[in-house]
Tab-separated table of N, CA and C in Angstrom:
chain	number	residue	atom	x	y	z
A	21	UNK	N	-40.489	28.922	-49.008
A	21	UNK	CA	-39.500	29.125	-47.972
A	21	UNK	C	-39.522	27.978	-46.957
A	22	UNK	N	-40.733	27.605	-46.511
A	22	UNK	CA	-40.833	26.519	-45.542
A	22	UNK	C	-40.452	25.196	-46.191
A	23	UNK	N	-40.885	24.989	-47.424
A	23	UNK	CA	-40.542	23.755	-48.131
A	23	UNK	C	-39.037	23.648	-48.334
A	24	UNK	N	-38.410	24.766	-48.636
A	24	UNK	CA	-36.957	24.781	-48.833
A	24	UNK	C	-36.236	24.384	-47.543
A	25	UNK	N	-36.714	24.895	-46.402
A	25	UNK	CA	-36.122	24.531	-45.116
A	25	UNK	C	-36.336	23.048	-44.815
A	26	UNK	N	-37.521	22.553	-45.153
A	26	UNK	CA	-37.811	21.137	-44.915
A	26	UNK	C	-36.902	20.245	-45.752
A	27	UNK	N	-36.664	20.654	-46.992
A	27	UNK	CA	-35.770	19.877	-47.866
A	27	UNK	C	-34.353	19.892	-47.310
A	28	UNK	N	-33.888	21.069	-46.880
A	28	UNK	CA	-32.546	21.160	-46.292
A	28	UNK	C	-32.438	20.316	-45.024
A	29	UNK	N	-33.487	20.333	-44.217
A	29	UNK	CA	-33.494	19.518	-43.003
A	29	UNK	C	-33.426	18.034	-43.343
A	30	UNK	N	-34.193	17.607	-44.343
A	30	UNK	CA	-34.178	16.200	-44.754
A	30	UNK	C	-32.809	15.802	-45.289
A	31	UNK	N	-32.173	16.691	-46.051
A	31	UNK	CA	-30.839	16.399	-46.575
A	31	UNK	C	-29.828	16.300	-45.438
A	32	UNK	N	-29.946	17.190	-44.446
A	32	UNK	CA	-29.038	17.151	-43.307
A	32	UNK	C	-29.207	15.859	-42.508
A	33	UNK	N	-30.449	15.439	-42.309
A	33	UNK	CA	-30.698	14.189	-41.577
A	33	UNK	C	-30.141	13.006	-42.359
A	34	UNK	N	-30.314	12.993	-43.665
A	34	UNK	CA	-29.785	11.908	-44.495
A	34	UNK	C	-28.256	11.882	-44.447
A	35	UNK	N	-27.632	13.062	-44.473
A	35	UNK	CA	-26.173	13.111	-44.398
A	35	UNK	C	-25.667	12.614	-43.054
A	36	UNK	N	-26.346	12.994	-41.974
A	36	UNK	CA	-25.945	12.505	-40.651
A	36	UNK	C	-26.145	10.992	-40.545
A	37	UNK	N	-27.221	10.489	-41.113
A	37	UNK	CA	-27.455	9.045	-41.080
A	37	UNK	C	-26.380	8.306	-41.875
A	38	UNK	N	-25.997	8.838	-43.021
A	38	UNK	CA	-24.941	8.210	-43.824
A	38	UNK	C	-23.611	8.230	-43.076
A	39	UNK	N	-23.311	9.339	-42.409
A	39	UNK	CA	-22.078	9.418	-41.630
A	39	UNK	C	-22.097	8.427	-40.470
A	40	UNK	N	-23.237	8.278	-39.840
A	40	UNK	CA	-23.350	7.312	-38.743
A	40	UNK	C	-23.147	5.885	-39.241
A	41	UNK	N	-23.694	5.579	-40.396
A	41	UNK	CA	-23.521	4.243	-40.972
A	41	UNK	C	-22.054	3.982	-41.270
A	42	UNK	N	-21.379	4.956	-41.844
A	42	UNK	CA	-19.956	4.791	-42.155
A	42	UNK	C	-19.150	4.566	-40.878
A	43	UNK	N	-19.464	5.329	-39.824
A	43	UNK	CA	-18.751	5.166	-38.550
A	43	UNK	C	-19.009	3.788	-37.935
A	44	UNK	N	-20.239	3.340	-37.967
A	44	UNK	CA	-20.562	2.035	-37.386
A	44	UNK	C	-19.869	0.918	-38.155
A	45	UNK	N	-19.861	1.003	-39.469
A	45	UNK	CA	-19.195	-0.021	-40.282
A	45	UNK	C	-17.694	-0.015	-40.012
A	46	UNK	N	-17.101	1.168	-39.919
A	46	UNK	CA	-15.664	1.251	-39.638
A	46	UNK	C	-15.339	0.677	-38.260
A	47	UNK	N	-16.166	0.979	-37.268
A	47	UNK	CA	-15.936	0.419	-35.927
A	47	UNK	C	-16.120	-1.104	-35.925
A	48	UNK	N	-17.088	-1.596	-36.670
A	48	UNK	CA	-17.298	-3.040	-36.747
A	48	UNK	C	-16.100	-3.729	-37.409
A	49	UNK	N	-15.586	-3.120	-38.453
A	49	UNK	CA	-14.417	-3.700	-39.123
A	49	UNK	C	-13.194	-3.667	-38.208
A	50	UNK	N	-13.043	-2.597	-37.442
A	50	UNK	CA	-11.910	-2.508	-36.514
A	50	UNK	C	-12.031	-3.551	-35.406
A	51	UNK	N	-13.225	-3.735	-34.871
A	51	UNK	CA	-13.420	-4.757	-33.839
A	51	UNK	C	-13.158	-6.141	-34.405
A	52	UNK	N	-13.608	-6.393	-35.620
A	52	UNK	CA	-13.372	-7.689	-36.253
A	52	UNK	C	-11.876	-7.926	-36.446
A	53	UNK	N	-11.168	-6.899	-36.913
A	53	UNK	CA	-9.723	-7.045	-37.131
A	53	UNK	C	-8.981	-7.250	-35.813
A	54	UNK	N	-9.464	-6.631	-34.744
A	54	UNK	CA	-8.810	-6.791	-33.446
A	54	UNK	C	-9.052	-8.176	-32.859
A	55	UNK	N	-10.234	-8.733	-33.072
A	55	UNK	CA	-10.558	-10.039	-32.502
A	55	UNK	C	-10.074	-11.192	-33.376
A	56	UNK	N	-9.809	-10.957	-34.634
A	56	UNK	CA	-9.448	-12.004	-35.580
A	56	UNK	C	-8.225	-12.822	-35.172
A	57	UNK	N	-7.118	-12.219	-34.724
A	57	UNK	CA	-5.948	-13.049	-34.388
A	57	UNK	C	-6.164	-13.984	-33.196
A	58	UNK	N	-7.040	-13.611	-32.271
A	58	UNK	CA	-7.218	-14.419	-31.063
A	58	UNK	C	-8.234	-15.540	-31.225
A	59	UNK	N	-9.328	-15.288	-31.958
A	59	UNK	CA	-10.409	-16.276	-31.972
A	59	UNK	C	-10.738	-16.827	-33.349
A	60	UNK	N	-10.196	-16.281	-34.395
A	60	UNK	CA	-10.484	-16.773	-35.745
A	60	UNK	C	-11.610	-15.976	-36.389
A	61	UNK	N	-11.817	-16.207	-37.686
A	61	UNK	CA	-12.776	-15.376	-38.419
A	61	UNK	C	-14.233	-15.558	-37.996
A	62	UNK	N	-14.641	-16.770	-37.720
A	62	UNK	CA	-16.044	-17.004	-37.373
A	62	UNK	C	-16.391	-16.361	-36.033
A	63	UNK	N	-15.548	-16.605	-35.026
A	63	UNK	CA	-15.831	-16.053	-33.702
A	63	UNK	C	-15.638	-14.540	-33.672
A	64	UNK	N	-14.767	-14.020	-34.511
A	64	UNK	CA	-14.626	-12.562	-34.594
A	64	UNK	C	-15.924	-11.947	-35.123
A	65	UNK	N	-16.544	-12.608	-36.072
A	65	UNK	CA	-17.836	-12.135	-36.577
A	65	UNK	C	-18.913	-12.219	-35.510
A	66	UNK	N	-18.869	-13.266	-34.706
A	66	UNK	CA	-19.828	-13.408	-33.609
A	66	UNK	C	-19.634	-12.285	-32.593
A	67	UNK	N	-18.395	-11.944	-32.307
A	67	UNK	CA	-18.123	-10.864	-31.360
A	67	UNK	C	-18.655	-9.534	-31.893
A	68	UNK	N	-18.475	-9.267	-33.180
A	68	UNK	CA	-18.985	-8.028	-33.787
A	68	UNK	C	-20.513	-8.005	-33.713
A	69	UNK	N	-21.148	-9.109	-34.056
A	69	UNK	CA	-22.613	-9.168	-34.010
A	69	UNK	C	-23.123	-9.005	-32.580
A	70	UNK	N	-22.456	-9.629	-31.624
A	70	UNK	CA	-22.849	-9.493	-30.225
A	70	UNK	C	-22.699	-8.070	-29.718
A	71	UNK	N	-21.593	-7.427	-30.098
A	71	UNK	CA	-21.383	-6.040	-29.682
A	71	UNK	C	-22.464	-5.136	-30.277
A	72	UNK	N	-22.811	-5.371	-31.525
A	72	UNK	CA	-23.859	-4.569	-32.165
A	72	UNK	C	-25.209	-4.798	-31.485
A	73	UNK	N	-25.486	-6.045	-31.123
A	73	UNK	CA	-26.749	-6.355	-30.455
A	73	UNK	C	-26.829	-5.684	-29.095
A	74	UNK	N	-25.752	-5.752	-28.317
A	74	UNK	CA	-25.740	-5.123	-26.997
A	74	UNK	C	-25.902	-3.612	-27.127
A	75	UNK	N	-25.199	-3.006	-28.073
A	75	UNK	CA	-25.297	-1.565	-28.287
A	75	UNK	C	-26.716	-1.154	-28.665
A	76	UNK	N	-27.337	-1.889	-29.579
A	76	UNK	CA	-28.698	-1.552	-30.004
A	76	UNK	C	-29.697	-1.769	-28.861
A	77	UNK	N	-29.500	-2.796	-28.036
A	77	UNK	CA	-30.393	-3.024	-26.904
A	77	UNK	C	-30.296	-1.891	-25.892
A	78	UNK	N	-29.080	-1.416	-25.639
A	78	UNK	CA	-28.900	-0.303	-24.705
A	78	UNK	C	-29.552	0.962	-25.257
A	79	UNK	N	-29.319	1.253	-26.538
A	79	UNK	CA	-29.920	2.441	-27.144
A	79	UNK	C	-31.443	2.351	-27.177
A	80	UNK	N	-31.981	1.188	-27.490
A	80	UNK	CA	-33.434	1.026	-27.525
A	80	UNK	C	-34.036	1.214	-26.141
A	81	UNK	N	-33.375	0.694	-25.119
A	81	UNK	CA	-33.866	0.851	-23.755
A	81	UNK	C	-33.872	2.319	-23.343
A	82	UNK	N	-32.803	3.022	-23.648
A	82	UNK	CA	-32.723	4.448	-23.308
A	82	UNK	C	-33.813	5.227	-24.031
A	83	UNK	N	-34.009	4.958	-25.321
A	83	UNK	CA	-35.029	5.677	-26.083
A	83	UNK	C	-36.436	5.358	-25.599
A	84	UNK	N	-36.701	4.112	-25.229
A	84	UNK	CA	-38.026	3.760	-24.722
A	84	UNK	C	-38.307	4.429	-23.387
A	85	UNK	N	-37.303	4.502	-22.527
A	85	UNK	CA	-37.498	5.158	-21.237
A	85	UNK	C	-37.739	6.651	-21.439
A	86	UNK	N	-36.989	7.265	-22.342
A	86	UNK	CA	-37.162	8.697	-22.582
A	86	UNK	C	-38.471	8.995	-23.311
A	87	UNK	N	-38.917	8.070	-24.147
A	87	UNK	CA	-40.137	8.308	-24.924
A	87	UNK	C	-41.389	8.215	-24.066
A	88	UNK	N	-41.406	7.334	-23.094
A	88	UNK	CA	-42.599	7.175	-22.259
A	88	UNK	C	-42.199	7.132	-20.787
A	89	UNK	N	-42.007	8.297	-20.181
A	89	UNK	CA	-41.682	8.317	-18.755
A	89	UNK	C	-42.889	7.870	-17.942
A	90	UNK	N	-42.674	7.413	-16.722
A	90	UNK	CA	-43.803	6.966	-15.911
A	90	UNK	C	-44.791	8.108	-15.683
A	91	UNK	N	-46.051	7.849	-15.911
A	91	UNK	CA	-47.077	8.876	-15.756
A	91	UNK	C	-47.695	8.788	-14.374
A	92	UNK	N	-48.031	9.943	-13.862
A	92	UNK	CA	-48.688	9.988	-12.565
A	92	UNK	C	-50.189	9.941	-12.785
A	93	UNK	N	-50.901	9.247	-11.912
A	93	UNK	CA	-52.353	9.127	-12.107
A	93	UNK	C	-53.029	10.493	-12.019
A	94	UNK	N	-53.967	10.715	-12.933
A	94	UNK	CA	-54.697	11.966	-12.983
A	94	UNK	C	-56.158	11.665	-12.681
A	95	UNK	N	-56.657	12.192	-11.588
A	95	UNK	CA	-58.028	11.915	-11.169
A	95	UNK	C	-59.028	12.561	-12.116
A	96	UNK	N	-58.683	13.726	-12.651
A	96	UNK	CA	-59.617	14.437	-13.524
A	96	UNK	C	-59.870	13.675	-14.825
A	97	UNK	N	-58.890	12.930	-15.325
A	97	UNK	CA	-59.086	12.212	-16.583
A	97	UNK	C	-60.043	11.035	-16.428
A	98	UNK	N	-60.230	10.532	-15.208
A	98	UNK	CA	-61.145	9.412	-15.004
A	98	UNK	C	-62.601	9.859	-15.067
A	99	UNK	N	-62.848	11.140	-14.841
A	99	UNK	CA	-64.213	11.640	-14.830
A	99	UNK	C	-64.685	12.086	-16.210
A	100	UNK	N	-63.794	12.109	-17.196
A	100	UNK	CA	-64.153	12.561	-18.533
A	100	UNK	C	-64.967	11.491	-19.245
A	101	UNK	N	-65.775	11.940	-20.196
A	101	UNK	CA	-66.544	10.981	-20.970
A	101	UNK	C	-65.665	10.354	-22.054
A	102	UNK	N	-66.194	9.365	-22.718
A	102	UNK	CA	-65.422	8.588	-23.689
A	102	UNK	C	-64.941	9.441	-24.858
A	103	UNK	N	-65.772	10.328	-25.342
A	103	UNK	CA	-65.396	11.151	-26.500
A	103	UNK	C	-64.208	12.044	-26.182
A	104	UNK	N	-64.229	12.696	-25.023
A	104	UNK	CA	-63.110	13.582	-24.670
A	104	UNK	C	-61.834	12.779	-24.449
A	105	UNK	N	-61.957	11.580	-23.900
A	105	UNK	CA	-60.759	10.743	-23.734
A	105	UNK	C	-60.192	10.310	-25.077
A	106	UNK	N	-61.056	10.012	-26.045
A	106	UNK	CA	-60.593	9.612	-27.374
A	106	UNK	C	-59.881	10.769	-28.057
A	107	UNK	N	-60.455	11.971	-27.971
A	107	UNK	CA	-59.802	13.133	-28.573
A	107	UNK	C	-58.479	13.454	-27.878
A	108	UNK	N	-58.431	13.269	-26.573
A	108	UNK	CA	-57.176	13.498	-25.841
A	108	UNK	C	-56.114	12.488	-26.268
A	109	UNK	N	-56.500	11.238	-26.450
A	109	UNK	CA	-55.567	10.219	-26.926
A	109	UNK	C	-55.076	10.549	-28.328
A	110	UNK	N	-55.972	11.000	-29.198
A	110	UNK	CA	-55.578	11.358	-30.562
A	110	UNK	C	-54.628	12.552	-30.557
A	111	UNK	N	-54.830	13.488	-29.636
A	111	UNK	CA	-53.942	14.642	-29.558
A	111	UNK	C	-52.579	14.227	-29.017
A	112	UNK	N	-52.549	13.325	-28.041
A	112	UNK	CA	-51.295	12.893	-27.447
A	112	UNK	C	-50.507	11.964	-28.364
A	113	UNK	N	-51.206	11.098	-29.076
A	113	UNK	CA	-50.535	10.108	-29.926
A	113	UNK	C	-51.149	10.138	-31.325
A	114	UNK	N	-50.720	11.087	-32.151
A	114	UNK	CA	-51.346	11.215	-33.469
A	114	UNK	C	-51.076	10.042	-34.392
A	115	UNK	N	-49.932	9.369	-34.250
A	115	UNK	CA	-49.639	8.232	-35.136
A	115	UNK	C	-50.567	7.061	-34.837
A	116	UNK	N	-50.888	6.866	-33.576
A	116	UNK	CA	-51.825	5.797	-33.220
A	116	UNK	C	-53.204	6.127	-33.777
A	117	UNK	N	-53.604	7.394	-33.648
A	117	UNK	CA	-54.908	7.804	-34.172
A	117	UNK	C	-54.965	7.634	-35.687
A	118	UNK	N	-53.891	7.995	-36.364
A	118	UNK	CA	-53.855	7.830	-37.817
A	118	UNK	C	-53.945	6.351	-38.196
A	119	UNK	N	-53.275	5.495	-37.436
A	119	UNK	CA	-53.353	4.056	-37.693
A	119	UNK	C	-54.753	3.517	-37.495
A	120	UNK	N	-55.429	4.005	-36.467
A	120	UNK	CA	-56.808	3.566	-36.221
A	120	UNK	C	-57.717	4.022	-37.354
A	121	UNK	N	-57.526	5.243	-37.829
A	121	UNK	CA	-58.338	5.751	-38.933
A	121	UNK	C	-58.100	4.922	-40.194
A	122	UNK	N	-56.838	4.599	-40.471
A	122	UNK	CA	-56.522	3.797	-41.660
A	122	UNK	C	-57.130	2.399	-41.532
A	123	UNK	N	-57.043	1.804	-40.346
A	123	UNK	CA	-57.625	0.476	-40.143
A	123	UNK	C	-59.147	0.516	-40.287
A	124	UNK	N	-59.767	1.554	-39.739
A	124	UNK	CA	-61.221	1.677	-39.864
A	124	UNK	C	-61.621	1.880	-41.316
A	125	UNK	N	-60.835	2.658	-42.052
A	125	UNK	CA	-61.130	2.860	-43.466
A	125	UNK	C	-60.988	1.552	-44.243
A	126	UNK	N	-59.968	0.769	-43.899
A	126	UNK	CA	-59.782	-0.513	-44.579
A	126	UNK	C	-60.955	-1.452	-44.307
A	127	UNK	N	-61.414	-1.484	-43.064
A	127	UNK	CA	-62.565	-2.331	-42.725
A	127	UNK	C	-63.817	-1.823	-43.444
A	128	UNK	N	-63.976	-0.499	-43.479
A	128	UNK	CA	-65.156	0.068	-44.125
A	128	UNK	C	-65.175	-0.241	-45.618
A	129	UNK	N	-64.019	-0.175	-46.259
A	129	UNK	CA	-63.962	-0.467	-47.689
A	129	UNK	C	-64.116	-1.956	-47.968
A	130	UNK	N	-63.587	-2.775	-47.074
A	130	UNK	CA	-63.624	-4.219	-47.287
A	130	UNK	C	-65.005	-4.808	-46.969
A	131	UNK	N	-65.674	-4.279	-45.928
A	131	UNK	CA	-66.948	-4.837	-45.474
A	131	UNK	C	-68.002	-3.738	-45.361
A	132	UNK	N	-68.696	-3.422	-46.418
A	132	UNK	CA	-69.695	-2.349	-46.343
A	132	UNK	C	-70.884	-2.688	-45.438
A	133	UNK	N	-71.161	-3.977	-45.211
A	133	UNK	CA	-72.265	-4.353	-44.322
A	133	UNK	C	-71.947	-3.950	-42.879
A	134	UNK	N	-70.701	-4.144	-42.464
A	134	UNK	CA	-70.295	-3.756	-41.110
A	134	UNK	C	-70.389	-2.244	-40.961
A	135	UNK	N	-69.973	-1.526	-41.990
A	135	UNK	CA	-70.035	-0.063	-41.960
A	135	UNK	C	-71.480	0.396	-41.835
A	136	UNK	N	-72.370	-0.207	-42.585
A	136	UNK	CA	-73.787	0.159	-42.519
A	136	UNK	C	-74.351	-0.138	-41.132
A	137	UNK	N	-73.951	-1.262	-40.533
A	137	UNK	CA	-74.443	-1.602	-39.197
A	137	UNK	C	-73.945	-0.610	-38.158
A	138	UNK	N	-72.681	-0.202	-38.258
A	138	UNK	CA	-72.131	0.757	-37.308
A	138	UNK	C	-72.816	2.111	-37.459
A	139	UNK	N	-73.006	2.552	-38.701
A	139	UNK	CA	-73.659	3.851	-38.931
A	139	UNK	C	-75.088	3.826	-38.417
A	140	UNK	N	-75.826	2.745	-38.669
A	140	UNK	CA	-77.206	2.672	-38.187
A	140	UNK	C	-77.259	2.610	-36.659
A	141	UNK	N	-76.290	1.959	-36.025
A	141	UNK	CA	-76.261	1.913	-34.558
A	141	UNK	C	-75.971	3.293	-33.979
A	142	UNK	N	-75.068	4.025	-34.608
A	142	UNK	CA	-74.762	5.381	-34.138
A	142	UNK	C	-75.974	6.281	-34.314
A	143	UNK	N	-76.632	6.182	-35.450
A	143	UNK	CA	-77.821	7.020	-35.702
A	143	UNK	C	-78.947	6.662	-34.731
A	144	UNK	N	-79.130	5.375	-34.445
A	144	UNK	CA	-80.156	4.964	-33.503
A	144	UNK	C	-79.844	5.463	-32.092
A	145	UNK	N	-78.567	5.447	-31.727
A	145	UNK	CA	-78.163	5.957	-30.411
A	145	UNK	C	-78.411	7.441	-30.300
A	146	UNK	N	-78.152	8.185	-31.342
A	146	UNK	CA	-78.384	9.646	-31.324
A	146	UNK	C	-79.874	9.949	-31.295
A	147	UNK	N	-80.679	9.144	-31.995
A	147	UNK	CA	-82.123	9.379	-32.021
A	147	UNK	C	-82.741	9.131	-30.643
A	148	UNK	N	-82.216	8.146	-29.911
A	148	UNK	CA	-82.768	7.839	-28.589
A	148	UNK	C	-82.378	8.897	-27.554
A	149	UNK	N	-81.297	9.631	-27.776
A	149	UNK	CA	-80.879	10.677	-26.834
A	149	UNK	C	-81.730	11.930	-26.969
A	150	UNK	N	-82.348	12.138	-28.128
A	150	UNK	CA	-83.131	13.355	-28.355
A	150	UNK	C	-84.454	13.322	-27.697
């Protein structure tokens, strides 16, 4: 049941994306046709590309502002230890945490000596705390 809903959701998103592409292409062709008599084919293409660039810059700016609003300083987070801050970061930004895990795995597979050194340093640190 859940998988079926996920598939339907993915199909709906793909259909909306295809419709958006068709609309953008149609608008680009209309802008090109409107500018063609005044400036010629090359400059009409430049106008279409410029309009697309301005539109994408505006949309990217809006999305970046909405994605990361200004945060207010939190005094309690400064008093936390490193482990709790790392887990809080992983909870807040799971894609970044997943990227760090993948990068660490790549380093571990590529350089087993570094992995052994890190593991021995962690074990030595834990032994000294006991």
